[in-house]
Coordinates of C-alpha atoms and ligand atoms in Angstrom, one line a residue:
X1081 CA -54.8 205.8 68.8
X1082 CA -58.2 206.4 70.2
X1083 CA -60.1 203.3 71.2
X1084 CA -63.8 203.0 72.1
X1085 CA -64.8 200.3 74.5
X1086 CA -68.5 199.5 74.6
X1087 CA -69.3 197.8 77.9
X1088 CA -66.1 199.5 79.1
X1089 CA -67.1 199.8 82.8
X1090 CA -67.9 196.1 83.0
X1091 CA -65.7 193.4 84.5
X1092 CA -63.7 192.6 81.3
X1093 CA -64.0 196.0 79.8
X1094 CA -62.4 197.8 82.8
X1095 CA -59.4 195.4 82.7
X1096 CA -59.0 195.8 78.9
X1097 CA -59.2 199.5 79.4
X1098 CA -56.2 199.5 81.8
X1099 CA -54.1 197.2 79.6
X1100 CA -54.7 199.2 76.5
X1101 CA -54.3 202.7 78.1
X1102 CA -51.0 201.5 79.5
X1103 CA -49.8 201.1 76.0
X1104 CA -50.4 204.8 75.5
X1105 CA -53.7 204.7 73.7
X1106 CA -56.6 207.1 74.4
X1107 CA -59.6 205.3 75.9
X1108 CA -63.3 206.2 75.6
X1109 CA -65.6 204.0 77.7
X1110 CA -69.2 203.7 76.5
X1111 CA -71.7 201.9 78.8
X1112 CA -75.3 202.2 79.9
X1113 CA -74.3 201.0 83.4
X1114 CA -77.0 198.3 83.3
X1115 CA -74.5 195.9 84.9
X1116 CA -71.7 198.1 86.2
X1117 CA -70.9 201.1 88.3
X1118 CA -69.5 204.5 87.2
X1119 CA -67.1 204.3 90.2
X1120 CA -64.9 202.0 88.1
X1121 CA -64.0 205.0 85.9
X1122 CA -62.2 206.6 88.9
X1123 CA -60.4 203.3 89.6
X1124 CA -59.2 203.0 86.1
X1125 CA -57.9 206.6 86.1
X1126 CA -56.2 206.0 89.4
X1127 CA -54.4 202.9 88.0
X1128 CA -53.3 204.5 84.7
X1129 CA -52.5 207.9 86.3
X1130 CA -54.5 210.1 83.9
X1131 CA -58.2 210.9 83.3
X1132 CA -60.3 209.2 80.7
X1133 CA -63.6 209.7 78.9
X1134 CA -66.7 208.0 80.0
X1135 CA -70.0 208.3 78.0
X1136 CA -73.1 206.9 79.6
X1137 CA -75.0 205.5 76.6
X1138 CA -76.7 202.5 75.1
X1139 CA -75.3 200.7 72.0
X1140 CA -78.8 200.7 70.5
X1141 CA -78.5 204.5 70.3
X1142 CA -76.8 204.7 66.9
X1143 CA -76.8 208.5 66.8
X1144 CA -75.0 208.9 70.1
X1145 CA -72.5 206.3 69.0
X1146 CA -71.8 208.2 65.8
X1147 CA -71.4 211.5 67.7
X1148 CA -69.0 209.7 70.1
X1149 CA -66.9 208.1 67.3
X1150 CA -66.6 211.4 65.5
X1151 CA -65.9 213.6 68.6
X1152 CA -63.1 211.4 69.8
X1153 CA -61.6 210.4 66.5
X1154 CA -62.0 206.7 67.3
X1155 CA -59.9 204.3 65.2
X1156 CA -60.9 201.0 66.7
X1157 CA -63.8 199.7 68.7
X1158 CA -63.6 196.9 71.4
X1159 CA -67.2 195.7 71.6
X1160 CA -67.8 194.1 75.0
X1161 CA -71.3 195.5 75.8
X1162 CA -73.9 192.8 76.1
X1163 CA -76.1 190.8 78.5
X1164 CA -74.4 187.6 79.5
X1165 CA -76.5 185.5 81.9
X1166 CA -77.4 182.1 80.3
X1167 CA -80.3 181.4 82.6
X1168 CA -81.8 184.9 82.2
X1169 CA -81.5 184.5 78.4
X1170 CA -83.8 181.5 78.5
X1171 CA -86.4 183.6 80.3
X1172 CA -86.0 186.8 78.3
X1173 CA -84.7 185.9 74.8
X1174 CA -86.0 189.1 73.2
X1175 CA -84.0 191.2 75.6
X1176 CA -80.9 189.1 74.7
X1177 CA -81.4 189.4 70.9
X1178 CA -82.5 193.0 71.2
X1179 CA -79.6 194.1 73.4
X1180 CA -76.8 191.9 71.9
X1181 CA -77.7 191.4 68.2
X1182 CA -79.7 194.6 67.6
X1183 CA -77.1 196.5 69.7
X1184 CA -74.3 195.2 67.5
X1185 CA -76.1 196.1 64.3
X1186 CA -76.5 199.6 65.6
X1187 CA -72.8 199.8 66.5
X1188 CA -71.8 198.5 63.1
X1189 CA -74.1 201.1 61.4
X1190 CA -72.5 203.9 63.4
X1191 CA -69.0 202.6 62.6
X1192 CA -69.8 202.3 58.9
X1193 CA -71.2 205.8 58.8
X1194 CA -68.1 207.2 60.5
X1195 CA -65.6 205.2 58.5
X1196 CA -64.3 203.2 61.4
X1197 CA -63.5 199.7 60.1
X1198 CA -61.7 197.9 62.9
X1199 CA -63.5 196.0 65.7
X1200 CA -62.7 193.4 68.4
X1201 CA -65.7 191.5 69.5
X1202 CA -66.2 189.7 72.8
X1203 CA -67.4 186.3 71.8
X1204 CA -67.4 183.2 73.9
X1205 CA -66.5 179.5 74.0
X1206 CA -70.2 178.9 74.4
X1207 CA -70.4 179.1 70.6
X1208 CA -69.0 175.6 70.4
X1209 CA -72.0 174.1 72.2
X1210 CA -71.6 170.4 73.1
X1211 CA -67.9 169.6 72.3
X1212 CA -67.4 167.0 69.6
X1213 CA -63.7 166.8 70.5
X1214 CA -61.3 168.5 73.0
X1215 CA -59.4 170.7 73.2
X1216 CA -61.6 173.0 71.2
X1217 CA -60.0 174.7 68.2
X1218 CA -61.5 177.5 66.1
X1219 CA -62.5 175.0 63.3
X1220 CA -64.9 173.2 65.7
X1221 CA -68.5 173.5 64.5
X1222 CA -70.8 176.1 66.2
X1223 CA -74.0 175.5 68.0
X1224 CA -75.7 176.9 71.1
X1225 CA -77.9 175.7 73.9
X1226 CA -79.3 179.1 75.0
X1227 CA -80.4 182.4 73.5
X1228 CA -77.2 183.9 75.0
X1229 CA -75.1 181.5 73.0
X1230 CA -77.1 181.9 69.9
X1231 CA -76.8 185.7 70.1
X1232 CA -73.0 185.3 70.1
X1233 CA -73.2 183.0 67.0
X1234 CA -75.6 185.5 65.2
X1235 CA -73.2 188.3 65.9
X1236 CA -70.1 186.4 64.7
X1237 CA -72.0 185.5 61.5
X1238 CA -73.2 189.1 60.9
X1239 CA -69.7 190.4 61.4
X1240 CA -68.3 187.8 59.0
X1241 CA -70.9 188.9 56.4
X1242 CA -69.9 192.5 56.8
X1243 CA -66.2 191.6 56.3
X1244 CA -67.1 189.6 53.2
X1245 CA -69.2 192.5 51.8
X1246 CA -66.4 195.1 52.3
X1247 CA -62.7 193.9 52.5
X1248 CA -61.7 197.1 54.2
X1249 CA -63.0 195.8 57.5
X1250 CA -60.7 194.1 60.1
X1251 CA -62.7 192.1 62.6
X1252 CA -61.5 189.8 65.4
X1253 CA -64.0 187.7 67.3
X1254 CA -62.2 186.7 70.5
X1255 CA -63.7 183.5 72.0
X1256 CA -63.2 183.8 75.7
X1257 CA -63.1 180.7 77.9
X1258 CA -63.7 181.5 81.6
X1259 CA -62.2 184.8 82.7
X1260 CA -61.5 185.0 86.4
X1261 CA -59.3 186.9 88.8
X1262 CA -58.6 190.6 89.4
X1263 CA -56.2 193.4 88.6
X1264 CA -52.8 193.4 90.3
X1265 CA -53.7 196.5 92.3
X1266 CA -56.8 194.7 93.6
X1267 CA -58.8 197.9 92.9
X1268 CA -60.8 196.2 90.2
X1269 CA -62.2 192.7 89.8
X1270 CA -65.4 190.8 89.2
X1271 CA -68.1 192.4 91.4
X1272 CA -71.4 191.4 89.7
X1273 CA -74.7 193.1 90.6
X1274 CA -77.0 190.5 92.3
X1275 CA -76.2 186.8 92.3
X1276 CA -73.0 185.9 90.5
X1277 CA -73.4 183.8 87.3
X1278 CA -69.8 182.7 87.3
X1279 CA -68.1 180.3 89.6
X1280 CA -65.2 182.4 90.8
X1281 CA -67.0 185.4 92.2
X1282 CA -69.5 183.0 93.8
X1283 CA -66.7 181.0 95.6
X1284 CA -65.2 184.3 96.7
X1285 CA -68.5 185.6 98.2
X1286 CA -68.9 182.3 100.1
X1287 CA -65.4 182.5 101.4
X1288 CA -66.1 186.1 102.6
X1289 CA -69.2 184.9 104.4
X1290 CA -71.5 186.9 102.1
X1291 CA -73.3 183.7 101.0
X1292 CA -73.9 180.6 103.1
X1293 CA -72.7 178.0 100.5
X1294 CA -71.9 177.3 96.9
X1295 CA -74.2 175.1 94.8
X1296 CA -72.2 172.7 92.6
X1297 CA -74.3 171.7 89.6
X1298 CA -73.7 168.0 89.0
X1299 CA -71.1 165.6 90.3
X1300 CA -71.9 162.8 87.8
X1301 CA -70.2 164.2 84.7
X1302 CA -67.7 162.0 82.9
X1303 CA -64.7 163.7 84.5
X1304 CA -62.2 162.5 87.1
X1305 CA -64.2 163.9 90.2
X1306 CA -67.6 164.1 88.4
X1307 CA -67.7 167.9 88.4
X1308 CA -67.4 170.1 85.3
X1309 CA -64.0 171.0 83.8
X1310 CA -63.4 174.5 82.6
X1311 CA -60.6 176.6 81.2
X1312 CA -60.1 179.5 83.7
X1313 CA -58.1 182.4 82.2
X1314 CA -56.7 185.2 84.4
X1315 CA -58.4 188.5 83.6
X1316 CA -55.1 190.3 83.0
X1317 CA -54.0 187.6 80.5
X1318 CA -57.3 188.1 78.8
X1319 CA -56.8 191.9 78.8
X1320 CA -53.3 191.5 77.3
X1321 CA -54.9 189.2 74.6
X1322 CA -57.0 192.2 73.6
X1323 CA -53.9 194.5 73.3
X1324 CA -52.3 191.8 71.0
X1325 CA -55.5 191.6 69.0
X1326 CA -55.5 195.4 68.5
X1327 CA -52.0 195.3 67.2
X1328 CA -53.0 192.4 64.9
X1329 CA -55.9 194.4 63.4
X1330 CA -53.5 197.2 62.5
X1331 CA -51.9 194.9 59.9
X1332 CA -54.6 192.5 58.8
X1333 CA -58.0 192.6 57.1
X1334 CA -61.0 190.3 57.0
X1335 CA -62.8 188.3 59.8
X1336 CA -60.9 186.2 62.3
X1337 CA -62.1 184.0 65.2
X1338 CA -59.5 183.4 67.9
X1339 CA -59.7 181.4 71.2
X1340 CA -58.5 183.1 74.3
X1341 CA -57.9 180.4 76.9
X1342 CA -55.1 178.5 78.6
X1343 CA -55.7 174.9 77.4
X1344 CA -55.5 173.8 81.1
X1345 CA -58.8 172.7 82.5
X1346 CA -59.8 172.5 86.2
X1347 CA -62.8 171.0 87.9
X1348 CA -65.2 172.8 90.2
X1349 CA -63.9 170.8 93.2
X1350 CA -60.3 171.7 92.2
X1351 CA -61.3 175.4 92.1
X1352 CA -62.8 175.2 95.5
X1353 CA -59.8 173.5 97.0
X1354 CA -57.4 175.9 95.4
X1355 CA -59.3 178.9 96.7
X1356 CA -59.5 177.5 100.2
X1357 CA -55.8 176.8 100.2
X1358 CA -54.9 180.4 99.0
X1359 CA -57.4 182.2 101.2
X1360 CA -57.4 180.0 104.3
X1361 CA -61.2 180.4 104.3
X1362 CA -63.7 177.6 104.1
X1363 CA -66.0 177.3 101.0
X1364 CA -68.9 175.1 102.1
X1365 CA -70.8 173.6 99.1
X1366 CA -73.6 171.3 98.3
X1367 CA -74.1 169.2 95.2
X1368 CA -77.3 169.7 93.2
X1369 CA -78.6 168.5 89.8
X1370 CA -76.9 169.4 86.6
X1371 CA -78.2 172.5 84.8
X1372 CA -79.7 171.9 81.4
X1373 CA -77.1 172.6 78.7
X1374 CA -74.1 172.4 80.9
X1375 CA -71.3 170.4 79.3
X1376 CA -68.8 168.0 81.1
X1377 CA -65.7 169.7 79.8
X1378 CA -64.8 172.8 77.8
X1379 CA -61.2 173.9 77.2
X1380 CA -59.2 175.6 74.5
X1381 CA -56.7 174.8 72.0
X1382 CA -54.9 178.1 72.2
X1383 CA -52.4 177.6 69.4
X1384 CA -54.0 180.1 67.0
X1385 CA -53.7 182.9 69.5
X1386 CA -50.0 182.1 69.9
X1387 CA -49.3 181.9 66.2
X1388 CA -51.5 184.8 65.0
X1389 CA -51.4 187.2 68.0
X1390 CA -48.1 186.1 69.5
X1391 CA -50.0 185.8 72.8
X1392 CA -50.3 183.1 75.4
X1393 CA -51.7 183.1 79.0
X1394 CA -48.9 183.5 81.5
X1395 CA -50.7 183.4 84.9
X1396 CA -51.7 180.3 86.8
X1397 CA -54.7 179.2 88.9
X1398 CA -53.0 180.3 92.2
X1399 CA -52.7 183.8 90.8
X1400 CA -56.3 183.8 89.8
X1401 CA -57.4 182.7 93.3
X1402 CA -55.0 185.1 95.1
X1403 CA -56.1 188.2 93.1
X1404 CA -59.8 187.3 93.5
X1405 CA -59.3 187.0 97.3
X1406 CA -57.3 190.2 97.7
X1407 CA -59.8 192.1 95.5
X1408 CA -62.7 190.8 97.7
X1409 CA -60.9 192.0 100.8
X1410 CA -60.1 195.4 99.3
X1411 CA -63.7 195.8 98.4
X1412 CA -64.9 194.9 101.9
X1413 CA -62.5 197.5 103.3
X1414 CA -63.8 200.1 100.9
X1415 CA -67.4 199.5 101.8
X1416 CA -66.7 199.7 105.6
Ligands
NAD167 N1 -67.4 187.0 81.9 C1 -67.4 185.9 81.2 O1 -67.3 184.8 81.7 C2 -67.5 186.0 79.7 C3 -67.2 184.9 78.9 C4 -67.4 184.9 77.6 C5 -67.8 186.1 76.9 N2 -68.1 187.2 77.7 C6 -68.6 188.4 77.0 O2 -67.7 189.5 77.3 C7 -68.4 190.7 77.4 C8 -68.1 191.4 78.7 O3 -68.5 190.6 79.8 P1 -68.3 191.0 81.3 O4 -68.1 189.7 82.1 O5 -67.3 192.1 81.4 O6 -69.8 191.4 81.6 P2 -70.3 192.8 82.4 O7 -71.7 192.6 82.6 O8 -69.4 193.0 83.6 O9 -69.9 193.9 81.3 C9 -70.8 194.2 80.2 C10 -71.1 195.6 80.2 O10 -71.9 196.0 79.1 C11 -72.8 197.0 79.6 N3 -74.0 196.9 78.7 C12 -74.9 195.9 78.6 N4 -75.8 196.2 77.6 C13 -75.5 197.4 77.2 C14 -76.0 198.3 76.2 N5 -77.1 198.0 75.5 N6 -75.5 199.5 75.9 C15 -74.3 199.9 76.6 N7 -73.8 199.1 77.6 C16 -74.3 197.9 77.8 C17 -73.1 196.6 81.0 O11 -73.6 197.7 81.8 C18 -71.7 196.1 81.5 O12 -71.0 197.2 82.1 C19 -69.9 190.4 77.2 O13 -70.2 190.6 75.9 C20 -69.9 188.9 77.5 O14 -71.0 188.2 76.9 C21 -68.0 187.2 79.1

């Protein structure tokens, strides 16, 4: 089967590409490289042991998408392309709605025109907003505290409307919790352009001495040590969750929202201590004020993924920290 991955050279896309290619599928990566590097294509090819197709393009270019779907006989799309920085979305909401929502409409139009009716969408636990109960299951109400979060809700809703309008569509919205860690070869991992938005790459860069210290936003939450609790999921578990979702779409129709998380939360201080213990490097930090919109705790009820996809996360926090650290060291070697 031929699978198109929008945002395929990004952090999550590159790991999904490897997991899916290793099942024998043909992979086409489609990305405008606004937040990734073409070099990852070579790394994926090296890991899977065969070449793959990369198209440099924007998801708002419906014509190029149509040509790509047709030329490669694409059967399923994994739609990961999007802007993802919460703070930036507050400053530039039009860019976020334009890129994420308009981009998805363009992709869906191209798929409709080419008769491709199966899509896996990268949604996020951010769609649950302020939790009313924990752990979060898929029946929890949706709300958002940023244009980024709202763009994910808008996309989920437009995908649901499409599925209702035409029952031949099969759509899975995977609500990721906090992806972290790197591929087992340590050739690929989270290597963001500019300042990292996520905790794990930030901790890793401090441990490597690339940044002086980590800023911990708030130590007065209602949690055991006062710092925020999150559900960190190993990137390879997440990638395998996509492989399971692709299989599920093969035999199901309609619209489905499914959490991909572990159900096991860790605080920011626990993450720092775990990383220090695995790496042997110090991670200096300072406490600053809470960021607007940050919630005390956010973690998944992952039962639906288990029952519907037959998937559950297998890797632990130590493996997340170890792979992140080894990836950072491999990266430093490469750049020498
Ligand atoms: N990383 C996380 O913590 C997290 C959590 C929940 C959901 N998500 C979602 O998962 C998806 C992938 O996230 P990621 O962490 O790999 O981010 P990433 O920035 O590493 O990857 C996204 C990719 O999309 C590309 N892209 C952006 N706009 C595009 C456009 N208009 N046309 C073509 N390509 C475009 C970027 O160049 C990048 O390679 C995103 O949709 C993100 O919102 C991520």
